[in-house]
Short mmCIF file of C-alpha atoms in Angstrom, two decimals:
data_model
loop_
_atom_site.label_atom_id
_atom_site.label_comp_id
_atom_site.label_asym_id
_atom_site.label_seq_id
_atom_site.Cartn_x
_atom_site.Cartn_y
_atom_site.Cartn_z
CA ARG A 1 -26.15 8.84 -9.97
CA ALA A 2 -28.54 6.33 -11.54
CA GLY A 3 -30.61 6.33 -8.37
CA MET A 4 -30.36 2.55 -7.99
CA LYS A 5 -28.86 2.49 -4.48
CA ASP A 6 -30.07 3.35 -1.04
CA PRO A 7 -29.18 7.06 -0.74
CA ASN A 8 -28.45 6.69 2.97
CA ARG A 9 -25.94 3.84 2.75
CA PRO A 10 -22.27 4.23 1.76
CA ILE A 11 -21.50 4.36 -1.96
CA GLY A 12 -19.87 0.94 -1.66
CA SER A 13 -18.21 -1.38 0.84
CA PHE A 14 -15.29 -3.63 -0.03
CA LEU A 15 -13.13 -6.20 1.75
CA PHE A 16 -9.64 -6.50 0.24
CA MET A 17 -8.05 -9.88 0.99
CA GLY A 18 -4.50 -10.95 0.23
CA PRO A 19 -0.93 -11.27 1.50
CA THR A 20 1.06 -8.31 2.72
CA GLY A 21 2.60 -5.87 0.26
CA VAL A 22 0.32 -6.54 -2.72
CA GLY A 23 -1.25 -3.08 -2.88
CA LYS A 24 -4.46 -3.29 -0.85
CA THR A 25 -3.88 0.02 0.91
CA GLU A 26 -2.41 1.57 -2.22
CA LEU A 27 -5.56 0.74 -4.17
CA ALA A 28 -7.66 2.45 -1.51
CA ARG A 29 -5.46 5.53 -1.89
CA ALA A 30 -5.82 5.38 -5.67
CA LEU A 31 -9.60 5.11 -5.28
CA ALA A 32 -9.62 8.28 -3.20
CA GLU A 33 -7.67 10.14 -5.85
CA PHE A 34 -9.86 8.80 -8.69
CA LEU A 35 -13.23 9.37 -7.01
CA PHE A 36 -12.53 12.50 -4.99
CA ASP A 37 -9.56 14.05 -6.87
CA SER A 38 -7.12 13.78 -3.98
CA GLU A 39 -5.18 11.13 -2.07
CA GLU A 40 -5.92 13.25 0.99
CA ALA A 41 -9.58 12.23 0.66
CA MET A 42 -8.81 8.99 2.51
CA VAL A 43 -9.51 8.44 6.18
CA ARG A 44 -7.25 5.64 7.40
CA LEU A 45 -7.77 3.81 10.67
CA ASP A 46 -5.27 1.15 11.74
CA MET A 47 -7.38 -1.48 13.47
CA SER A 48 -4.41 -2.76 15.48
CA GLU A 49 -4.92 0.38 17.58
CA TYR A 50 -8.43 -0.79 18.49
CA MET A 51 -7.67 -4.28 19.78
CA GLU A 52 -8.65 -3.47 23.36
CA LYS A 53 -12.21 -2.88 24.53
CA HIS A 54 -11.42 0.51 26.08
CA ALA A 55 -10.01 1.74 22.76
CA VAL A 56 -13.27 1.21 20.86
CA SER A 57 -14.83 4.37 22.29
CA ARG A 58 -12.15 6.45 20.53
CA LEU A 59 -13.96 5.83 17.24
CA VAL A 60 -17.06 7.79 18.29
CA GLY A 61 -15.59 9.78 21.19
CA ALA A 62 -15.22 9.40 24.94
CA PRO A 63 -18.44 9.51 27.01
CA PRO A 64 -19.41 12.77 28.78
CA GLY A 65 -17.27 13.40 31.83
CA TYR A 66 -14.29 11.43 30.49
CA VAL A 67 -11.01 12.86 29.25
CA GLY A 68 -11.16 13.54 25.51
CA HIS A 69 -14.93 13.96 25.30
CA GLU A 70 -14.60 17.40 23.71
CA ASP A 71 -12.24 16.08 21.04
CA GLY A 72 -14.89 13.88 19.46
CA GLY A 73 -14.35 10.49 17.84
CA GLN A 74 -11.45 9.67 15.56
CA LEU A 75 -13.81 8.14 13.00
CA THR A 76 -16.77 10.47 13.36
CA GLU A 77 -14.73 13.68 13.36
CA ALA A 78 -12.68 12.59 10.33
CA VAL A 79 -15.80 11.80 8.29
CA ARG A 80 -17.55 14.98 9.45
CA ARG A 81 -14.61 17.01 8.13
CA HIS A 82 -14.25 14.91 4.97
CA PRO A 83 -17.74 13.70 4.05
CA TYR A 84 -16.59 12.76 0.53
CA SER A 85 -13.85 10.24 1.19
CA VAL A 86 -12.62 6.67 1.19
CA VAL A 87 -12.70 5.31 4.74
CA LEU A 88 -10.05 2.62 5.18
CA PHE A 89 -10.18 0.15 8.07
CA ASP A 90 -6.73 -1.41 7.80
CA GLU A 91 -6.24 -5.01 9.01
CA VAL A 92 -9.82 -5.14 10.22
CA GLU A 93 -9.42 -8.64 11.67
CA LYS A 94 -7.31 -7.17 14.50
CA ALA A 95 -10.14 -4.98 15.80
CA HIS A 96 -11.97 -5.74 19.04
CA PRO A 97 -15.36 -7.45 18.45
CA ASP A 98 -17.18 -4.32 19.67
CA VAL A 99 -15.76 -2.40 16.70
CA PHE A 100 -17.91 -4.52 14.41
CA ASN A 101 -21.06 -3.24 16.10
CA ILE A 102 -20.09 0.22 14.86
CA LEU A 103 -19.18 -1.12 11.42
CA LEU A 104 -22.52 -2.91 11.11
CA GLN A 105 -24.34 0.35 11.73
CA VAL A 106 -22.18 2.19 9.18
CA LEU A 107 -22.67 -0.49 6.51
CA ASP A 108 -26.39 -0.91 7.11
CA ASP A 109 -27.70 2.53 8.09
CA GLY A 110 -24.94 4.71 6.66
CA ARG A 111 -24.71 6.80 9.82
CA ILE A 112 -23.58 6.71 13.43
CA THR A 113 -24.06 9.00 16.40
CA ASP A 114 -21.00 10.23 18.25
CA SER A 115 -20.58 10.77 21.99
CA LYS A 116 -21.91 14.33 21.69
CA GLY A 117 -25.18 13.14 20.18
CA LYS A 118 -24.35 14.38 16.67
CA THR A 119 -25.19 12.13 13.73
CA VAL A 120 -22.51 11.59 11.10
CA SER A 121 -23.53 10.45 7.61
CA PHE A 122 -21.46 7.99 5.56
CA ALA A 123 -23.70 8.31 2.49
CA ASN A 124 -20.92 9.89 0.41
CA THR A 125 -18.12 7.58 1.50
CA VAL A 126 -16.60 4.39 0.15
CA ILE A 127 -15.82 1.87 2.88
CA VAL A 128 -12.70 -0.26 2.35
CA MET A 129 -11.50 -2.91 4.78
CA THR A 130 -8.26 -4.86 4.37
CA SER A 131 -7.37 -8.21 5.88
CA ASN A 132 -4.49 -10.68 5.80
CA ILE A 133 -6.75 -13.58 6.80
CA ALA A 134 -6.26 -16.66 4.58
CA SER A 135 -3.03 -15.23 3.14
CA ASP A 136 -1.36 -18.63 3.31
CA GLN A 137 -4.20 -20.20 1.32
CA ILE A 138 -4.05 -17.44 -1.28
CA ILE A 139 -0.27 -17.66 -1.70
CA THR A 140 -0.20 -21.47 -1.87
CA THR A 141 -2.95 -21.63 -4.48
CA LEU A 142 -2.05 -18.69 -6.68
CA LEU A 143 1.70 -19.38 -6.77
CA ASN A 144 1.06 -22.93 -7.91
CA PRO A 145 2.18 -23.00 -11.58
CA ASP A 146 -0.14 -25.92 -12.32
CA ARG A 147 -3.33 -24.32 -11.00
CA ASP A 148 -6.42 -24.18 -13.17
CA ASN A 149 -9.63 -22.13 -13.16
CA THR A 150 -11.36 -24.65 -10.91
CA GLN A 151 -8.75 -24.15 -8.19
CA THR A 152 -9.11 -20.37 -8.48
CA ILE A 153 -12.89 -20.61 -8.06
CA ASP A 154 -12.48 -23.02 -5.14
CA LEU A 155 -10.04 -20.59 -3.52
CA ARG A 156 -12.73 -17.95 -3.22
CA GLU A 157 -15.01 -20.38 -1.41
CA GLN A 158 -12.16 -21.42 0.88
CA VAL A 159 -11.42 -17.79 1.73
CA ILE A 160 -15.09 -17.14 2.52
CA ASP A 161 -15.15 -20.23 4.75
CA THR A 162 -12.12 -18.88 6.61
CA LEU A 163 -13.81 -15.50 6.98
CA ARG A 164 -16.79 -17.17 8.62
CA LEU A 165 -14.45 -18.43 11.36
CA HIS A 166 -13.40 -14.86 12.20
CA PHE A 167 -16.38 -12.63 11.42
CA ARG A 168 -20.08 -12.78 12.20
CA PRO A 169 -22.41 -13.71 9.31
CA GLU A 170 -24.29 -10.41 9.51
CA PHE A 171 -21.02 -8.55 8.96
CA ILE A 172 -19.97 -10.63 5.95
CA THR A 173 -23.37 -10.30 4.26
CA ARG A 174 -23.26 -6.50 4.49
CA ILE A 175 -20.06 -6.27 2.42
CA ASP A 176 -20.79 -5.41 -1.21
CA GLU A 177 -17.72 -7.04 -2.72
CA LEU A 178 -14.88 -9.34 -1.64
CA THR A 179 -11.68 -8.81 -3.64
CA ILE A 180 -8.77 -11.27 -3.51
CA PHE A 181 -5.35 -9.85 -4.38
CA GLU A 182 -2.84 -12.14 -6.08
CA PRO A 183 0.86 -12.17 -5.11
CA LEU A 184 2.85 -9.74 -7.24
CA LYS A 185 4.72 -11.00 -10.30
CA LYS A 186 8.09 -9.70 -11.48
CA THR A 187 6.50 -7.83 -14.37
CA GLU A 188 4.30 -5.96 -11.92
CA LEU A 189 7.24 -5.27 -9.63
CA ARG A 190 9.08 -3.77 -12.60
CA GLN A 191 6.22 -1.28 -13.01
CA ILE A 192 6.44 -0.41 -9.32
CA VAL A 193 10.16 0.31 -9.78
CA SER A 194 9.24 2.95 -12.37
CA LEU A 195 6.76 4.54 -9.96
CA GLN A 196 9.33 4.62 -7.16
CA ILE A 197 11.90 6.21 -9.47
CA HIS A 198 9.45 9.00 -10.28
CA GLN A 199 9.26 9.76 -6.55
CA ILE A 200 13.07 9.90 -6.34
CA GLU A 201 13.10 12.21 -9.37
CA ARG A 202 10.77 14.61 -7.57
CA MET A 203 12.95 14.59 -4.43
CA LEU A 204 16.11 15.27 -6.43
CA ALA A 205 14.38 17.99 -8.45
CA ASP A 206 14.13 20.05 -5.25
CA GLN A 207 17.95 20.10 -5.28
CA LYS A 208 18.04 20.81 -9.03
CA ILE A 209 19.49 17.35 -9.71
CA LYS A 210 18.22 15.00 -12.40
CA ILE A 211 18.52 11.22 -12.52
CA HIS A 212 18.37 8.65 -15.29
CA LEU A 213 18.30 4.87 -14.77
CA SER A 214 19.06 2.46 -17.57
CA THR A 215 16.70 -0.41 -18.31
CA SER A 216 19.23 -2.89 -16.88
CA ALA A 217 19.46 -0.87 -13.64
CA GLN A 218 15.68 -0.92 -13.25
CA ASP A 219 15.60 -4.66 -13.97
CA TYR A 220 18.29 -5.19 -11.35
CA LEU A 221 16.26 -3.37 -8.69
CA ALA A 222 13.19 -5.43 -9.55
CA ASP A 223 15.24 -8.64 -9.23
CA VAL A 224 16.84 -7.91 -5.85
CA GLY A 225 13.54 -6.61 -4.48
CA TYR A 226 11.42 -9.54 -5.62
CA ASP A 227 9.77 -11.69 -2.96
CA PRO A 228 6.41 -13.33 -3.78
CA ILE A 229 5.64 -13.80 -0.08
CA TYR A 230 6.15 -10.21 1.09
CA GLY A 231 5.13 -8.38 -2.08
CA ALA A 232 6.48 -4.90 -2.75
CA ARG A 233 7.83 -4.23 0.75
CA PRO A 234 11.28 -5.78 0.09
CA LEU A 235 11.48 -3.71 -3.12
CA ARG A 236 11.19 -0.48 -1.16
CA ARG A 237 14.06 -1.57 1.08
CA ALA A 238 16.12 -2.63 -1.95
CA ILE A 239 15.67 0.76 -3.62
CA GLN A 240 16.62 2.48 -0.36
CA ARG A 241 19.73 0.33 0.04
CA GLU A 242 20.90 0.10 -3.56
CA LEU A 243 19.90 3.48 -4.96
CA GLN A 244 18.89 6.15 -2.47
CA ASN A 245 21.60 5.58 0.15
CA PRO A 246 24.55 5.68 -2.31
CA ILE A 247 23.12 8.79 -3.99
CA ALA A 248 22.59 10.50 -0.61
CA THR A 249 26.19 9.67 0.36
CA LYS A 250 27.52 11.16 -2.86
CA ILE A 251 25.44 14.30 -2.41
CA LEU A 252 26.82 14.77 1.12
CA GLU A 253 30.34 14.21 -0.25
CA THR A 254 29.55 16.87 -2.91
CA THR A 255 30.26 14.34 -5.67
CA PHE A 256 26.77 15.12 -6.96
CA GLY A 257 25.42 18.64 -6.80
CA GLU A 258 23.13 21.25 -8.27
CA GLY A 259 22.89 21.10 -12.05
CA ASP A 260 24.09 17.48 -12.29
CA THR A 261 22.38 14.61 -14.05
CA ILE A 262 23.03 11.26 -12.34
CA PHE A 263 23.28 8.26 -14.64
CA VAL A 264 22.70 4.86 -13.04
CA ASP A 265 23.56 1.65 -14.87
CA CYS A 266 24.03 -2.02 -14.01
CA VAL A 267 27.18 -3.91 -14.99
CA VAL A 268 28.07 -7.59 -14.66
CA GLY A 269 31.30 -8.56 -12.90
CA GLY A 270 33.55 -11.54 -13.61
CA ALA A 271 34.94 -14.62 -11.84
CA PRO A 272 34.77 -16.36 -9.46
CA ALA A 273 31.02 -15.79 -9.64
CA GLU A 274 29.11 -13.39 -11.81
CA THR A 275 27.87 -10.44 -9.83
CA ARG A 276 25.88 -7.38 -10.76
CA THR A 277 26.44 -3.92 -9.41
CA LEU A 278 24.98 -0.48 -9.93
CA THR A 279 27.31 2.19 -11.29
CA PHE A 280 26.75 5.88 -10.70
CA GLY A 281 27.98 8.54 -13.09
CA THR A 282 27.30 12.25 -13.36
CA LYS A 283 27.17 14.82 -16.11
CA GLN A 284 26.62 18.52 -15.63
CA ASN A 285 24.13 20.33 -17.80
CA ASN A 286 27.00 22.00 -19.67
CA SER A 287 27.58 18.60 -21.36
CA LYS A 288 30.74 17.58 -19.50
CA LYS A 289 31.76 13.98 -20.09
CA SER A 290 30.08 11.45 -17.82
CA THR A 291 32.39 10.00 -15.16
CA PRO A 292 31.10 6.67 -13.86
CA ALA A 293 32.09 5.58 -10.37
CA ILE A 294 31.53 1.98 -9.24
CA ILE A 295 30.37 1.70 -5.66
CA PRO A 296 31.60 -1.71 -4.42
CA GLU A 297 29.41 -1.98 -1.34
CA VAL A 298 26.29 -2.58 -3.45
CA ILE A 299 27.68 -5.70 -5.17
CA LEU A 300 25.25 -8.59 -4.78
CA PRO A 301 25.01 -12.09 -6.27
CA THR A 302 23.20 -12.36 -9.57
CA VAL A 303 19.49 -12.95 -9.17
CA ALA A 304 18.02 -15.23 -11.82
CA VAL A 305 15.05 -13.81 -13.71
CA ASP A 306 12.20 -16.28 -14.14
CA ASN A 307 10.64 -16.54 -17.55
#
């Protein structure tokens, strides 16, 4: 808007670095919603599908005379239909080297020509690339409790040095900003639990069922789903195993049904070793008394919470 950028180039280009499950793709989705008012305004391309040389042509379309020529390119057609969008190149380090010739043209000129000879403009797009390169360096440094600011600054230089081993200099210099994602902390995972619960609430609302989780139940899910190496991915599995599956079973058994409010709590067991388990109770909207039912198969050892 200020007129201080090349009007032909993309709005911005970013390389998101960090270990798996820390929210790189999720941030790209949030950017699409913030900038273009919809999560659907994101074009996602998984670069593991473009590892082979023959697959590169799918980005701009098959040459004339080849099967698929009339379909156009997967990248060019998507941007032509959604000119205002976030274009995500996921795990870009897995792409064939020829893919970077296309990326260089997008980042530098803001346009490419497809196999039909039509020019596609990227002037109204935000380019986001994600990579797991240097994840071990990032995890080792940022999970060190004794690290200082000097180590954090040095980490950025180390990551850039590692990038130079994988990408050409002309590609790196065309990226506007390099962003390093830190491993998730338990406090951040607790916030993700709340977001996941909202999704479950929406699914249950379709069946006219409500759900309420106590603070201790949410803390329990954050504890059993915490893994600093794999980020939020184990949390999703923990919520599926500990919360969604038992609720689905009870719905199929008609224990929970339309008009019910499900109350989920966490209780601590006794000897020989303290264990925590989720309890599920239900109350109908006519204010019947809640009837908790402990589900033994979800009993797990207590997970210590770090301060």
